[in-house]
Short mmCIF file of C-alpha atoms in Angstrom, two decimals:
data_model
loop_
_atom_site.label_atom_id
_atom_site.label_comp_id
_atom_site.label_asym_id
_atom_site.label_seq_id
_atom_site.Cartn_x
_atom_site.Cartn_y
_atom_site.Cartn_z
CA UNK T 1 114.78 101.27 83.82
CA UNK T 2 116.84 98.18 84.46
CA UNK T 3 114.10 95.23 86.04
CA UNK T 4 114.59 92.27 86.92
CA UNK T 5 111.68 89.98 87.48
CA UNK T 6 111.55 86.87 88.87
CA UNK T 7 108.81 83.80 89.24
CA UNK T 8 105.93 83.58 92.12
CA UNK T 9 105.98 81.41 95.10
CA UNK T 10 106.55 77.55 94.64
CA UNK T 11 105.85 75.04 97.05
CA UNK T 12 107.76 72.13 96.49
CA UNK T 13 107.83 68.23 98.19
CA UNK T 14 111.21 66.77 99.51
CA UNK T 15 112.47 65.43 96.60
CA UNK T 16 111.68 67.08 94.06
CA UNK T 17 113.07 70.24 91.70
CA UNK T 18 111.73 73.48 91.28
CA UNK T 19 112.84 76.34 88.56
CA UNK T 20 112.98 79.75 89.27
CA UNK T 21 112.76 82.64 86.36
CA UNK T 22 114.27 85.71 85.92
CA UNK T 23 113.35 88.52 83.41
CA UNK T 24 115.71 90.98 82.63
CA UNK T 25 114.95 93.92 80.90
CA UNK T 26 116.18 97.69 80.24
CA UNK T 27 119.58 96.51 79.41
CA UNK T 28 121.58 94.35 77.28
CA UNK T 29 121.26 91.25 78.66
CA UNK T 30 123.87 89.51 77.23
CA UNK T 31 126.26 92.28 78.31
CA UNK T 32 126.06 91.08 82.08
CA UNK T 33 126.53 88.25 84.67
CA UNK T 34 123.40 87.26 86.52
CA UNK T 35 124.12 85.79 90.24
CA UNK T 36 121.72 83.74 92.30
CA UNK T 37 121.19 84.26 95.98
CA UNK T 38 119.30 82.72 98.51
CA UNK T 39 118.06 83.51 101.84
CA UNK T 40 116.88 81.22 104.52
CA UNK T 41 113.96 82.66 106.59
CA UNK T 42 115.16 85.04 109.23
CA UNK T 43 118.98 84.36 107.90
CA UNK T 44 121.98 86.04 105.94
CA UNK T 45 122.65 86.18 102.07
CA UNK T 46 124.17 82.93 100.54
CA UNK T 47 125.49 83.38 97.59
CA UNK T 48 124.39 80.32 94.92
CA UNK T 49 126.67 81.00 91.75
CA UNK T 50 126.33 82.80 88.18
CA UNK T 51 125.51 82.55 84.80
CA UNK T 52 127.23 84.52 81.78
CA UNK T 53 123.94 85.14 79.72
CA UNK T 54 126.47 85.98 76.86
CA UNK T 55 128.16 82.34 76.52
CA UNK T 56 126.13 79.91 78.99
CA UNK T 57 129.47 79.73 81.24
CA UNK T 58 128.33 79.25 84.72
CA UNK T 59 130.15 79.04 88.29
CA UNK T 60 128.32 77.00 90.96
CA UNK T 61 129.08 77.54 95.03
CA UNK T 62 130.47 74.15 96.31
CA UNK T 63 127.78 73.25 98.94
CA UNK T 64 125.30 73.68 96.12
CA UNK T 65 127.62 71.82 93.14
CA UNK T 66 125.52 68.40 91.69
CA UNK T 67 122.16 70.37 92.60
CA UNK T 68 121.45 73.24 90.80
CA UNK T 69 121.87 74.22 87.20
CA UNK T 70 121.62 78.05 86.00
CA UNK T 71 120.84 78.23 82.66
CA UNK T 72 119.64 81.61 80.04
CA UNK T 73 117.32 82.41 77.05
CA UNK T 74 118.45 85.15 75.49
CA UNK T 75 115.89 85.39 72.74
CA UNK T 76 113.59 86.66 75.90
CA UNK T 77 116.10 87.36 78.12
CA UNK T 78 115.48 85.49 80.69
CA UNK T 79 117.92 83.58 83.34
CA UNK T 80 117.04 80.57 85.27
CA UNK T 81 118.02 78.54 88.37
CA UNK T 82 116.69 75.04 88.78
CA UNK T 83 117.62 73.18 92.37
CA UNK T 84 117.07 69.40 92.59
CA UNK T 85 116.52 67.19 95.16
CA UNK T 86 114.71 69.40 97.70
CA UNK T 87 115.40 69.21 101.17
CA UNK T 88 113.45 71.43 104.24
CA UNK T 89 116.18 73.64 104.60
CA UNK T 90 116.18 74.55 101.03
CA UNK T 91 113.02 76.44 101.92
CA UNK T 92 114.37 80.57 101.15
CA UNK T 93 114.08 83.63 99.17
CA UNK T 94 115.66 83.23 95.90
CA UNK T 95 116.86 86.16 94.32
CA UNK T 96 118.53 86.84 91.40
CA UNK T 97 120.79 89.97 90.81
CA UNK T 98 122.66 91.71 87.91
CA UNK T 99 126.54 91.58 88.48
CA UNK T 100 128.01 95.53 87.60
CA UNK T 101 131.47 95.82 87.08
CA UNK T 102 134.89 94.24 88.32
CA UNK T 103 134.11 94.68 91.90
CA UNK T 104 131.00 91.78 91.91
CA UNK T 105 128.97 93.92 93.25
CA UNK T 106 125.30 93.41 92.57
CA UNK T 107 122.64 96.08 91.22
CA UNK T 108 119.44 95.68 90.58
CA UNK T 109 118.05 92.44 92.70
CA UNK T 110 115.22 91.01 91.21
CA UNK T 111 111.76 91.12 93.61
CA UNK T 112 112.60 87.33 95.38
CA UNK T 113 110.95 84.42 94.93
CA UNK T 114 110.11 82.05 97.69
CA UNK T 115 110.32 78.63 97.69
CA UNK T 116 108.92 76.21 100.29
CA UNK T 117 109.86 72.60 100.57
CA UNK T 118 107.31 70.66 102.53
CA UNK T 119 105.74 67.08 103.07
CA UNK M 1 138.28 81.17 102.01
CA UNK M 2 137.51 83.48 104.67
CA UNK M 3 134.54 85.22 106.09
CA UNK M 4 132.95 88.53 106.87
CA UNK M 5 132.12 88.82 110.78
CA UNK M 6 129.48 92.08 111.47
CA UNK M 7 127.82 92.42 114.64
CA UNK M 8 124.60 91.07 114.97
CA UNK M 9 122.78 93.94 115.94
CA UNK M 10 123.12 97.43 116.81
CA UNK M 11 120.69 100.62 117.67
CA UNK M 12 120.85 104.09 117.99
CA UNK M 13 118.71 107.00 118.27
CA UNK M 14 116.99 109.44 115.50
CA UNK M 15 119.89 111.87 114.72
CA UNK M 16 122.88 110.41 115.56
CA UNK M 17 125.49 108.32 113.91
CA UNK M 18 125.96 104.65 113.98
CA UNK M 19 128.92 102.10 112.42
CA UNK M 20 128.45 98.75 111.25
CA UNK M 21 131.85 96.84 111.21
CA UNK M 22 132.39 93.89 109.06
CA UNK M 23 135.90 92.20 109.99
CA UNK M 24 137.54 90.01 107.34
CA UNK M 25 138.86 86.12 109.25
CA UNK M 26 141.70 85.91 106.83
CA UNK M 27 143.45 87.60 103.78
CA UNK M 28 143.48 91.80 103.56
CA UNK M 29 140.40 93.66 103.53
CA UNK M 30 142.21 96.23 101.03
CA UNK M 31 143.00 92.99 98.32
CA UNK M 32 138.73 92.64 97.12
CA UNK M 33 136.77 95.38 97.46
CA UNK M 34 133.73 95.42 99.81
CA UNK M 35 129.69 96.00 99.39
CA UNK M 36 127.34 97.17 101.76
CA UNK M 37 123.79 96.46 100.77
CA UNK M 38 120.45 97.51 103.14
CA UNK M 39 117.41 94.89 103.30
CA UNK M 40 113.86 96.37 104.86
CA UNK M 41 111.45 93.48 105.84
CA UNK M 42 109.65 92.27 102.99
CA UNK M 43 112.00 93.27 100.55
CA UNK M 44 115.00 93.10 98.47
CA UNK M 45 119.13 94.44 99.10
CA UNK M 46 119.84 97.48 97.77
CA UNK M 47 123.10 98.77 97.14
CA UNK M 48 124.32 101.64 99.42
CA UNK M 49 127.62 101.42 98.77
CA UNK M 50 129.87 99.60 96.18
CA UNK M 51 134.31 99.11 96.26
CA UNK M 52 134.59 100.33 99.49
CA UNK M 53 133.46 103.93 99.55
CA UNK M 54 131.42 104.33 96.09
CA UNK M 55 127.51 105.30 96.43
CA UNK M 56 125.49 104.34 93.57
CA UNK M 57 123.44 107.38 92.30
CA UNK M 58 120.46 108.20 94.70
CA UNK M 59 122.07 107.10 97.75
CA UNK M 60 122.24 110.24 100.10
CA UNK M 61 125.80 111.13 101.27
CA UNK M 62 124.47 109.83 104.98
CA UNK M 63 125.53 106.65 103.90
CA UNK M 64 129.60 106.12 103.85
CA UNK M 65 132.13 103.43 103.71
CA UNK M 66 135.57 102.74 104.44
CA UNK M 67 138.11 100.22 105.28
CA UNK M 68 141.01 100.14 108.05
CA UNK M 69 143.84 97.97 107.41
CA UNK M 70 145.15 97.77 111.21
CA UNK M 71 141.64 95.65 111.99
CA UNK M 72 141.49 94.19 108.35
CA UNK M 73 137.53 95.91 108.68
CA UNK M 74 135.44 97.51 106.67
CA UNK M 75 132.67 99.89 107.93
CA UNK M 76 129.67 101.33 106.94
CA UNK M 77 128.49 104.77 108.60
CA UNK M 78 125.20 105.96 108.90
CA UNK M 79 125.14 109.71 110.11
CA UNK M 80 121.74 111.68 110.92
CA UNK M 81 120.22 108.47 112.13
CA UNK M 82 116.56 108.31 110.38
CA UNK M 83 113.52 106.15 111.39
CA UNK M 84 113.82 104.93 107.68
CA UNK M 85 116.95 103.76 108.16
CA UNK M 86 115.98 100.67 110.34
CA UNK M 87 117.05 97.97 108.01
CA UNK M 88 119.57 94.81 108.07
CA UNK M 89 122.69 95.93 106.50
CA UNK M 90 124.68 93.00 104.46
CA UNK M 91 128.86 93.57 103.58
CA UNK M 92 130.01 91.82 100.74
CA UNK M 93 133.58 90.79 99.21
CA UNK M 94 134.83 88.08 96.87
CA UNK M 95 138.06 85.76 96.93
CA UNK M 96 139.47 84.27 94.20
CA UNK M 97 138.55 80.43 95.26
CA UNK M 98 134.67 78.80 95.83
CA UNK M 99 132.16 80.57 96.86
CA UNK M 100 133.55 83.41 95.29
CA UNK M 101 131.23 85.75 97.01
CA UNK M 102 131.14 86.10 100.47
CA UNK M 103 128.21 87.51 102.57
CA UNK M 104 128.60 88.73 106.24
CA UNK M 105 125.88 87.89 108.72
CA UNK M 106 124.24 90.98 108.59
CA UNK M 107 123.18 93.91 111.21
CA UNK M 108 120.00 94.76 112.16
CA UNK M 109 119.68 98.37 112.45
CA UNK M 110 117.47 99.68 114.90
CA UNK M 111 116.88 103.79 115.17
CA UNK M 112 114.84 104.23 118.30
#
C-alpha cells in the first residue's frame, strides 16, 4: 500500500537545524509531488512548500523562504526537509504528504514527526 | 492571498447531522477546489473529501461536501453523527500566488 514514513522525534537547541526524513514507498516516487506541513501544538495546518521528487524543483512558503531546504533521493526514495536556525515556535508536528492530482489535495500523510526546539 | 475562516468548534449529538463551514476572505470559492481532511488526537489528516464533493475510496457516504457561491463557502456534512466521528476537521484550497496552499483553522467536532 502507499506509506509514507517519516523520522522520530528531534529535540533541537535555538539555533540550530534539524532534518526530517520521509520514506515513500508503494508507488512511483518520482511520479509525485511531496508537500511539507507543519503543525504547532494545539494549532492549524501550515503548509511549508514541495518538492518534485522527479526533477529536484521545489516551491518554498514565504514566511519559511531562507530557512528550509526540501531536498529527494530517489535511489531510496526518500524526501527530506531541513529547517535552519531554530527558534521556540518552530517546535510542531512535521508531516509530510503525497500531492494526488490537479486539485493539491494531499493523500497519504506520513505518521508526523515532532520536533522540539529548546534551551 | 486569501484565507479559509471555519468555526472554531461545533457539537452535536450521536445521530444527527452537523455542518462545518469554511468561508473563503477573498476570490470565488468555485475558482480552486476545496479539501476537507479529519485529524483524531494523536494522529495524522486523512482525506474525507477531495475537489469539493469527491470521497476517496473507504470514506462512508456520511461524509459530504459542497460549495455555495452566494456565501463564497464550502461545507462539509456529517450525517448520522457517530462517537467516532469526534475529530478536528481541516478545509483546504490553493491560489495561484505564495503559500499556495491554504489551511482553514480547523473545527473541533464534538458528538456528545
Amino acid at each position: 500500500q502507499v506509506q509514507l514514513v517519516q523520522s522520530g522525534a528531534e529535540v533541537k537547541k535555538p539555533g540550530a537545524s534539524v532534518k526530517v526524513s520521509c520514506k515513500a514507498s508503494g508507488y512511483t516516487f518520482t511520479g509525485y509531488y511531496i508537500h511539507w506541513v507543519r503543525q504547532a501544538p494545539g494549532q492549524g495546518l501550515e503548509w511549508m512548500g514541495w518538492i518534485n521528487p522527479n526533477s529536484g524543483a521545489t516551491n518554498y512558503a514565504q514566511k519559511f523562504q531562507g530557512r528550509v531546504t526540501l531536498t529527494r533521493d530517489t535511489s531510496i526514495t526518500t524526501a527530506y526537509m531541513e529547517l535552519s536556525g531554530l527558534r521556540s515556535d518552530d517546535t510542531a508536528v512535521y508531516y509530510c504528504a503525497r500531492h494526488v492530482g490537479s486539485a493539491y489535495w494531499f493523500d497519504p500523510w506520513g505518521q508526523g514527526t515532532l520536533v522540539t526546539v529548546s534551551s | 492571498n486569501f484565507m479559509l475562516t471555519q468555526p472554531h468548534s461545533v457539537s452535536e449529538s450521536p445521530g444527527k447531522t452537523v455542518t462545518i463551514s469554511c468561508t473563503r476572505s477573498s476570490g470565488s470559492i468555485a475558482s480552486s477546489y476545496v479539501q476537507w481532511y479529519q485529524q483524531r488526537p494523536g494522529s495524522a489528516p486523512t482525506t474525507i473529501i477531495y475537489e469539493h464533493n469527491q470521497r476517496p475510496s473507504g470514506v462512508p457516504d456520511r461524509f459530504s461536501g459542497s460549495i455555495d457561491s452566494s456565501s463564497n463557502s464550502a461545507s462539509l456534512t456529517i450525517s448520522g453523527l457517530r462517537t467516532e466521528d469526534e475529530a478536528d476537521y481541516y478545509c483546504q484550497s490553493y491560489d495561484s500566488s505564495n503559500p499556495l496552499v491554504v489551511f482553514g483553522g480547523g473545527t473541533k467536532l464534538t458528538v456528545l
